[in-house]
JSON list of C-alpha atoms in Angstrom, two decimals:
[
{"chain": "A", "resi": 1, "resn": "MET", "atom": "CA", "xyz": [74.95, 108.22, 83.34]},
{"chain": "A", "resi": 2, "resn": "THR", "atom": "CA", "xyz": [75.25, 108.94, 87.03]},
{"chain": "A", "resi": 3, "resn": "ARG", "atom": "CA", "xyz": [76.30, 112.39, 88.10]},
{"chain": "A", "resi": 4, "resn": "LYS", "atom": "CA", "xyz": [76.96, 114.10, 91.39]},
{"chain": "A", "resi": 5, "resn": "TYR", "atom": "CA", "xyz": [74.38, 116.57, 92.70]},
{"chain": "A", "resi": 6, "resn": "GLU", "atom": "CA", "xyz": [73.94, 118.69, 95.81]},
{"chain": "A", "resi": 7, "resn": "LEU", "atom": "CA", "xyz": [70.40, 119.10, 97.09]},
{"chain": "A", "resi": 8, "resn": "VAL", "atom": "CA", "xyz": [69.72, 121.80, 99.66]},
{"chain": "A", "resi": 9, "resn": "TYR", "atom": "CA", "xyz": [66.25, 122.25, 101.07]},
{"chain": "A", "resi": 10, "resn": "VAL", "atom": "CA", "xyz": [64.83, 124.57, 103.70]},
{"chain": "A", "resi": 11, "resn": "VAL", "atom": "CA", "xyz": [62.19, 123.10, 105.99]},
{"chain": "A", "resi": 12, "resn": "SER", "atom": "CA", "xyz": [59.54, 125.20, 107.72]},
{"chain": "A", "resi": 13, "resn": "PRO", "atom": "CA", "xyz": [60.45, 126.24, 111.28]},
{"chain": "A", "resi": 14, "resn": "GLU", "atom": "CA", "xyz": [57.18, 124.71, 112.53]},
{"chain": "A", "resi": 15, "resn": "ALA", "atom": "CA", "xyz": [58.45, 121.26, 111.53]},
{"chain": "A", "resi": 16, "resn": "SER", "atom": "CA", "xyz": [59.76, 119.04, 114.33]},
{"chain": "A", "resi": 17, "resn": "ASP", "atom": "CA", "xyz": [63.01, 117.08, 114.16]},
{"chain": "A", "resi": 18, "resn": "ASP", "atom": "CA", "xyz": [60.99, 113.92, 113.49]},
{"chain": "A", "resi": 19, "resn": "GLN", "atom": "CA", "xyz": [59.36, 115.56, 110.47]},
{"chain": "A", "resi": 20, "resn": "VAL", "atom": "CA", "xyz": [62.78, 116.65, 109.12]},
{"chain": "A", "resi": 21, "resn": "THR", "atom": "CA", "xyz": [63.99, 113.06, 109.55]},
{"chain": "A", "resi": 22, "resn": "ASP", "atom": "CA", "xyz": [60.88, 111.79, 107.74]},
{"chain": "A", "resi": 23, "resn": "LEU", "atom": "CA", "xyz": [61.62, 114.15, 104.82]},
{"chain": "A", "resi": 24, "resn": "HIS", "atom": "CA", "xyz": [65.17, 112.78, 104.63]},
{"chain": "A", "resi": 25, "resn": "ASN", "atom": "CA", "xyz": [63.79, 109.22, 104.68]},
{"chain": "A", "resi": 26, "resn": "GLN", "atom": "CA", "xyz": [61.42, 110.09, 101.82]},
{"chain": "A", "resi": 27, "resn": "VAL", "atom": "CA", "xyz": [64.31, 111.48, 99.74]},
{"chain": "A", "resi": 28, "resn": "GLU", "atom": "CA", "xyz": [66.39, 108.39, 100.58]},
{"chain": "A", "resi": 29, "resn": "ALA", "atom": "CA", "xyz": [63.54, 106.08, 99.49]},
{"chain": "A", "resi": 30, "resn": "ILE", "atom": "CA", "xyz": [63.22, 107.90, 96.15]},
{"chain": "A", "resi": 31, "resn": "VAL", "atom": "CA", "xyz": [66.98, 107.71, 95.58]},
{"chain": "A", "resi": 32, "resn": "GLN", "atom": "CA", "xyz": [67.09, 103.97, 96.30]},
{"chain": "A", "resi": 33, "resn": "ARG", "atom": "CA", "xyz": [64.00, 103.24, 94.21]},
{"chain": "A", "resi": 34, "resn": "ILE", "atom": "CA", "xyz": [65.43, 104.96, 91.13]},
{"chain": "A", "resi": 35, "resn": "GLY", "atom": "CA", "xyz": [68.92, 103.52, 91.57]},
{"chain": "A", "resi": 36, "resn": "GLY", "atom": "CA", "xyz": [70.98, 106.39, 92.98]},
{"chain": "A", "resi": 37, "resn": "SER", "atom": "CA", "xyz": [72.98, 106.75, 96.15]},
{"chain": "A", "resi": 38, "resn": "ILE", "atom": "CA", "xyz": [73.39, 109.30, 98.92]},
{"chain": "A", "resi": 39, "resn": "GLU", "atom": "CA", "xyz": [77.01, 110.21, 99.65]},
{"chain": "A", "resi": 40, "resn": "LYS", "atom": "CA", "xyz": [76.32, 112.33, 102.72]},
{"chain": "A", "resi": 41, "resn": "THR", "atom": "CA", "xyz": [73.62, 114.20, 104.58]},
{"chain": "A", "resi": 42, "resn": "GLU", "atom": "CA", "xyz": [74.18, 117.27, 106.72]},
{"chain": "A", "resi": 43, "resn": "ASN", "atom": "CA", "xyz": [71.53, 118.91, 108.86]},
{"chain": "A", "resi": 44, "resn": "TRP", "atom": "CA", "xyz": [72.70, 122.51, 109.22]},
{"chain": "A", "resi": 45, "resn": "GLY", "atom": "CA", "xyz": [70.00, 123.22, 111.77]},
{"chain": "A", "resi": 46, "resn": "ARG", "atom": "CA", "xyz": [67.69, 126.18, 112.19]},
{"chain": "A", "resi": 47, "resn": "ARG", "atom": "CA", "xyz": [68.98, 129.41, 110.66]},
{"chain": "A", "resi": 48, "resn": "ARG", "atom": "CA", "xyz": [67.66, 132.82, 109.83]},
{"chain": "A", "resi": 49, "resn": "LEU", "atom": "CA", "xyz": [66.67, 133.23, 106.17]},
{"chain": "A", "resi": 50, "resn": "ALA", "atom": "CA", "xyz": [68.37, 135.91, 104.07]},
{"chain": "A", "resi": 51, "resn": "TYR", "atom": "CA", "xyz": [64.92, 137.26, 103.21]},
{"chain": "A", "resi": 52, "resn": "GLU", "atom": "CA", "xyz": [61.39, 136.48, 104.29]},
{"chain": "A", "resi": 53, "resn": "ILE", "atom": "CA", "xyz": [59.73, 133.69, 102.30]},
{"chain": "A", "resi": 54, "resn": "GLY", "atom": "CA", "xyz": [56.00, 133.89, 102.71]},
{"chain": "A", "resi": 55, "resn": "ARG", "atom": "CA", "xyz": [55.58, 134.40, 106.44]},
{"chain": "A", "resi": 56, "resn": "HIS", "atom": "CA", "xyz": [58.76, 132.50, 107.36]},
{"chain": "A", "resi": 57, "resn": "LYS", "atom": "CA", "xyz": [61.84, 134.31, 108.69]},
{"chain": "A", "resi": 58, "resn": "GLU", "atom": "CA", "xyz": [63.85, 131.20, 109.56]},
{"chain": "A", "resi": 59, "resn": "GLY", "atom": "CA", "xyz": [64.04, 127.55, 108.58]},
{"chain": "A", "resi": 60, "resn": "THR", "atom": "CA", "xyz": [65.94, 124.30, 108.99]},
{"chain": "A", "resi": 61, "resn": "TYR", "atom": "CA", "xyz": [68.57, 123.75, 106.29]},
{"chain": "A", "resi": 62, "resn": "VAL", "atom": "CA", "xyz": [69.48, 120.24, 105.06]},
{"chain": "A", "resi": 63, "resn": "LEU", "atom": "CA", "xyz": [72.20, 119.35, 102.54]},
{"chain": "A", "resi": 64, "resn": "GLU", "atom": "CA", "xyz": [72.22, 116.03, 100.67]},
{"chain": "A", "resi": 65, "resn": "VAL", "atom": "CA", "xyz": [75.00, 114.99, 98.27]},
{"chain": "A", "resi": 66, "resn": "LEU", "atom": "CA", "xyz": [73.54, 112.52, 95.75]},
{"chain": "A", "resi": 67, "resn": "HIS", "atom": "CA", "xyz": [74.77, 110.36, 92.87]},
{"chain": "A", "resi": 68, "resn": "GLY", "atom": "CA", "xyz": [72.15, 109.62, 90.26]},
{"chain": "A", "resi": 69, "resn": "THR", "atom": "CA", "xyz": [70.62, 110.35, 86.88]},
{"chain": "A", "resi": 70, "resn": "GLY", "atom": "CA", "xyz": [68.58, 113.24, 85.59]},
{"chain": "A", "resi": 71, "resn": "GLU", "atom": "CA", "xyz": [65.42, 111.20, 86.06]},
{"chain": "A", "resi": 72, "resn": "LEU", "atom": "CA", "xyz": [66.18, 110.90, 89.76]},
{"chain": "A", "resi": 73, "resn": "MET", "atom": "CA", "xyz": [66.59, 114.66, 90.06]},
{"chain": "A", "resi": 74, "resn": "LYS", "atom": "CA", "xyz": [63.34, 115.29, 88.17]},
{"chain": "A", "resi": 75, "resn": "GLU", "atom": "CA", "xyz": [61.46, 112.99, 90.54]},
{"chain": "A", "resi": 76, "resn": "ILE", "atom": "CA", "xyz": [63.00, 114.55, 93.66]},
{"chain": "A", "resi": 77, "resn": "ASP", "atom": "CA", "xyz": [62.27, 118.04, 92.34]},
{"chain": "A", "resi": 78, "resn": "ARG", "atom": "CA", "xyz": [58.65, 117.08, 91.61]},
{"chain": "A", "resi": 79, "resn": "ARG", "atom": "CA", "xyz": [58.18, 115.60, 95.08]},
{"chain": "A", "resi": 80, "resn": "LEU", "atom": "CA", "xyz": [59.78, 118.52, 96.93]},
{"chain": "A", "resi": 81, "resn": "LYS", "atom": "CA", "xyz": [57.62, 121.05, 95.06]},
{"chain": "A", "resi": 82, "resn": "VAL", "atom": "CA", "xyz": [54.43, 119.50, 96.44]},
{"chain": "A", "resi": 83, "resn": "THR", "atom": "CA", "xyz": [55.67, 118.93, 99.99]},
{"chain": "A", "resi": 84, "resn": "ASP", "atom": "CA", "xyz": [54.13, 121.56, 102.28]},
{"chain": "A", "resi": 85, "resn": "LEU", "atom": "CA", "xyz": [56.91, 121.53, 104.88]},
{"chain": "A", "resi": 86, "resn": "ILE", "atom": "CA", "xyz": [59.58, 122.56, 102.37]},
{"chain": "A", "resi": 87, "resn": "ILE", "atom": "CA", "xyz": [59.91, 126.31, 101.88]},
{"chain": "A", "resi": 88, "resn": "ARG", "atom": "CA", "xyz": [62.61, 126.24, 99.19]},
{"chain": "A", "resi": 89, "resn": "HIS", "atom": "CA", "xyz": [64.91, 123.70, 97.56]},
{"chain": "A", "resi": 90, "resn": "LEU", "atom": "CA", "xyz": [67.80, 123.81, 95.12]},
{"chain": "A", "resi": 91, "resn": "VAL", "atom": "CA", "xyz": [69.52, 121.07, 93.13]},
{"chain": "A", "resi": 92, "resn": "VAL", "atom": "CA", "xyz": [72.99, 121.77, 91.71]},
{"chain": "A", "resi": 93, "resn": "ARG", "atom": "CA", "xyz": [75.11, 119.50, 89.55]},
{"chain": "A", "resi": 94, "resn": "VAL", "atom": "CA", "xyz": [78.63, 119.64, 90.97]},
{"chain": "A", "resi": 95, "resn": "ASP", "atom": "CA", "xyz": [80.58, 117.28, 88.70]},
{"chain": "A", "resi": 96, "resn": "GLU", "atom": "CA", "xyz": [80.54, 119.73, 85.77]},
{"chain": "A", "resi": 97, "resn": "GLU", "atom": "CA", "xyz": [83.57, 121.63, 87.08]},
{"chain": "A", "resi": 98, "resn": "GLN", "atom": "CA", "xyz": [85.69, 118.48, 87.18]},
{"chain": "A", "resi": 99, "resn": "THR", "atom": "CA", "xyz": [84.64, 117.63, 83.62]},
{"chain": "A", "resi": 100, "resn": "VAL", "atom": "CA", "xyz": [85.73, 121.07, 82.40]},
{"chain": "A", "resi": 101, "resn": "ILE", "atom": "CA", "xyz": [89.07, 120.76, 84.23]},
{"chain": "A", "resi": 102, "resn": "ASP", "atom": "CA", "xyz": [89.74, 117.33, 82.70]},
{"chain": "A", "resi": 103, "resn": "ARG", "atom": "CA", "xyz": [88.80, 118.55, 79.21]},
{"chain": "A", "resi": 104, "resn": "THR", "atom": "CA", "xyz": [91.11, 121.59, 79.51]},
{"chain": "A", "resi": 105, "resn": "ARG", "atom": "CA", "xyz": [94.01, 119.48, 80.82]},
{"chain": "A", "resi": 106, "resn": "THR", "atom": "CA", "xyz": [93.64, 117.02, 77.92]},
{"chain": "A", "resi": 107, "resn": "LYS", "atom": "CA", "xyz": [93.52, 119.82, 75.37]},
{"chain": "A", "resi": 108, "resn": "ARG", "atom": "CA", "xyz": [96.66, 121.46, 76.81]},
{"chain": "A", "resi": 109, "resn": "SER", "atom": "CA", "xyz": [98.63, 118.21, 76.83]},
{"chain": "A", "resi": 110, "resn": "GLU", "atom": "CA", "xyz": [97.64, 117.44, 73.22]},
{"chain": "A", "resi": 111, "resn": "THR", "atom": "CA", "xyz": [98.70, 120.94, 72.14]},
{"chain": "A", "resi": 112, "resn": "SER", "atom": "CA", "xyz": [102.00, 120.59, 74.00]},
{"chain": "A", "resi": 113, "resn": "ARG", "atom": "CA", "xyz": [102.71, 117.21, 72.40]},
{"chain": "A", "resi": 114, "resn": "ARG", "atom": "CA", "xyz": [101.91, 118.52, 68.92]},
{"chain": "A", "resi": 115, "resn": "ARG", "atom": "CA", "xyz": [104.24, 121.52, 69.38]},
{"chain": "A", "resi": 116, "resn": "ARG", "atom": "CA", "xyz": [107.06, 119.35, 70.76]},
{"chain": "A", "resi": 117, "resn": "VAL", "atom": "CA", "xyz": [106.86, 116.98, 67.77]},
{"chain": "A", "resi": 118, "resn": "ALA", "atom": "CA", "xyz": [106.86, 119.97, 65.38]},
{"chain": "A", "resi": 119, "resn": "ARG", "atom": "CA", "xyz": [110.12, 121.18, 67.00]},
{"chain": "A", "resi": 120, "resn": "GLY", "atom": "CA", "xyz": [111.71, 117.74, 66.65]},
{"chain": "A", "resi": 121, "resn": "LEU", "atom": "CA", "xyz": [111.42, 116.78, 70.32]},
{"chain": "A", "resi": 122, "resn": "PRO", "atom": "CA", "xyz": [109.81, 113.66, 71.78]},
{"chain": "A", "resi": 123, "resn": "PRO", "atom": "CA", "xyz": [106.09, 114.19, 72.48]},
{"chain": "A", "resi": 124, "resn": "ASP", "atom": "CA", "xyz": [106.35, 113.69, 76.25]},
{"chain": "A", "resi": 125, "resn": "ARG", "atom": "CA", "xyz": [108.68, 115.55, 78.57]},
{"chain": "A", "resi": 126, "resn": "ALA", "atom": "CA", "xyz": [111.43, 113.67, 80.35]},
{"chain": "A", "resi": 127, "resn": "PRO", "atom": "CA", "xyz": [111.29, 113.72, 84.16]},
{"chain": "A", "resi": 128, "resn": "GLY", "atom": "CA", "xyz": [112.67, 117.04, 85.40]},
{"chain": "A", "resi": 129, "resn": "GLU", "atom": "CA", "xyz": [112.69, 118.63, 81.95]},
{"chain": "A", "resi": 130, "resn": "GLY", "atom": "CA", "xyz": [111.44, 122.18, 81.97]},
{"chain": "A", "resi": 131, "resn": "GLN", "atom": "CA", "xyz": [111.72, 122.51, 85.74]},
{"chain": "A", "resi": 132, "resn": "ARG", "atom": "CA", "xyz": [113.88, 125.32, 87.04]},
{"chain": "A", "resi": 133, "resn": "GLU", "atom": "CA", "xyz": [116.02, 124.80, 90.08]},
{"chain": "A", "resi": 134, "resn": "MET", "atom": "CA", "xyz": [115.91, 127.75, 92.42]},
{"chain": "A", "resi": 135, "resn": "ASP", "atom": "CA", "xyz": [118.65, 128.31, 94.97]},
{"chain": "A", "resi": 136, "resn": "ASP", "atom": "CA", "xyz": [117.41, 130.23, 97.94]},
{"chain": "A", "resi": 137, "resn": "ASP", "atom": "CA", "xyz": [120.75, 132.04, 98.00]},
{"chain": "A", "resi": 138, "resn": "ARG", "atom": "CA", "xyz": [120.43, 133.14, 94.38]},
{"chain": "A", "resi": 139, "resn": "ASP", "atom": "CA", "xyz": [116.79, 134.18, 94.53]},
{"chain": "A", "resi": 140, "resn": "ASP", "atom": "CA", "xyz": [116.94, 137.96, 94.64]},
{"chain": "A", "resi": 141, "resn": "ARG", "atom": "CA", "xyz": [113.38, 138.68, 93.53]},
{"chain": "A", "resi": 142, "resn": "PHE", "atom": "CA", "xyz": [112.35, 139.47, 97.08]},
{"chain": "A", "resi": 143, "resn": "ASP", "atom": "CA", "xyz": [115.45, 141.33, 98.17]},
{"chain": "A", "resi": 144, "resn": "MET", "atom": "CA", "xyz": [114.58, 143.32, 101.27]},
{"chain": "A", "resi": 145, "resn": "ALA", "atom": "CA", "xyz": [117.20, 146.04, 100.80]},
{"chain": "A", "resi": 146, "resn": "GLU", "atom": "CA", "xyz": [116.32, 149.35, 102.35]},
{"chain": "A", "resi": 147, "resn": "VAL", "atom": "CA", "xyz": [115.46, 152.10, 99.95]},
{"chain": "A", "resi": 148, "resn": "ASP", "atom": "CA", "xyz": [116.41, 155.74, 100.78]},
{"chain": "A", "resi": 149, "resn": "ARG", "atom": "CA", "xyz": [113.65, 158.19, 100.00]}
]
């Protein structure tokens, strides 16, 4: 099952732009070999670190958005751990939020249908049913009348 991941890694400030490009090419080769895909790559450039890591106070940040399996992420994680130029890296699965949203939406619609049938109504709402029409002239919730104190 392919999932969406974000990979962020921080490259040593001593690394040249060619070395950062080579690291990206290595990640791309691993992704293609294992059957994933890279959606986008962003080089955020050299930035100051939030805290000192080893003797490094700054580094080059790179973001990669990947589609692949858990095996792909394990292999990338293993490779990045042994690469000397990489100070830190982080892999985050980002499709989990969408899965939770879809699951919640399905559960709510099933509950709504069940309740409507129990009340003797059709399971699905008709277009426009349950929607309130608001006249701007009749909306007095935000009346800006002056108050005497």
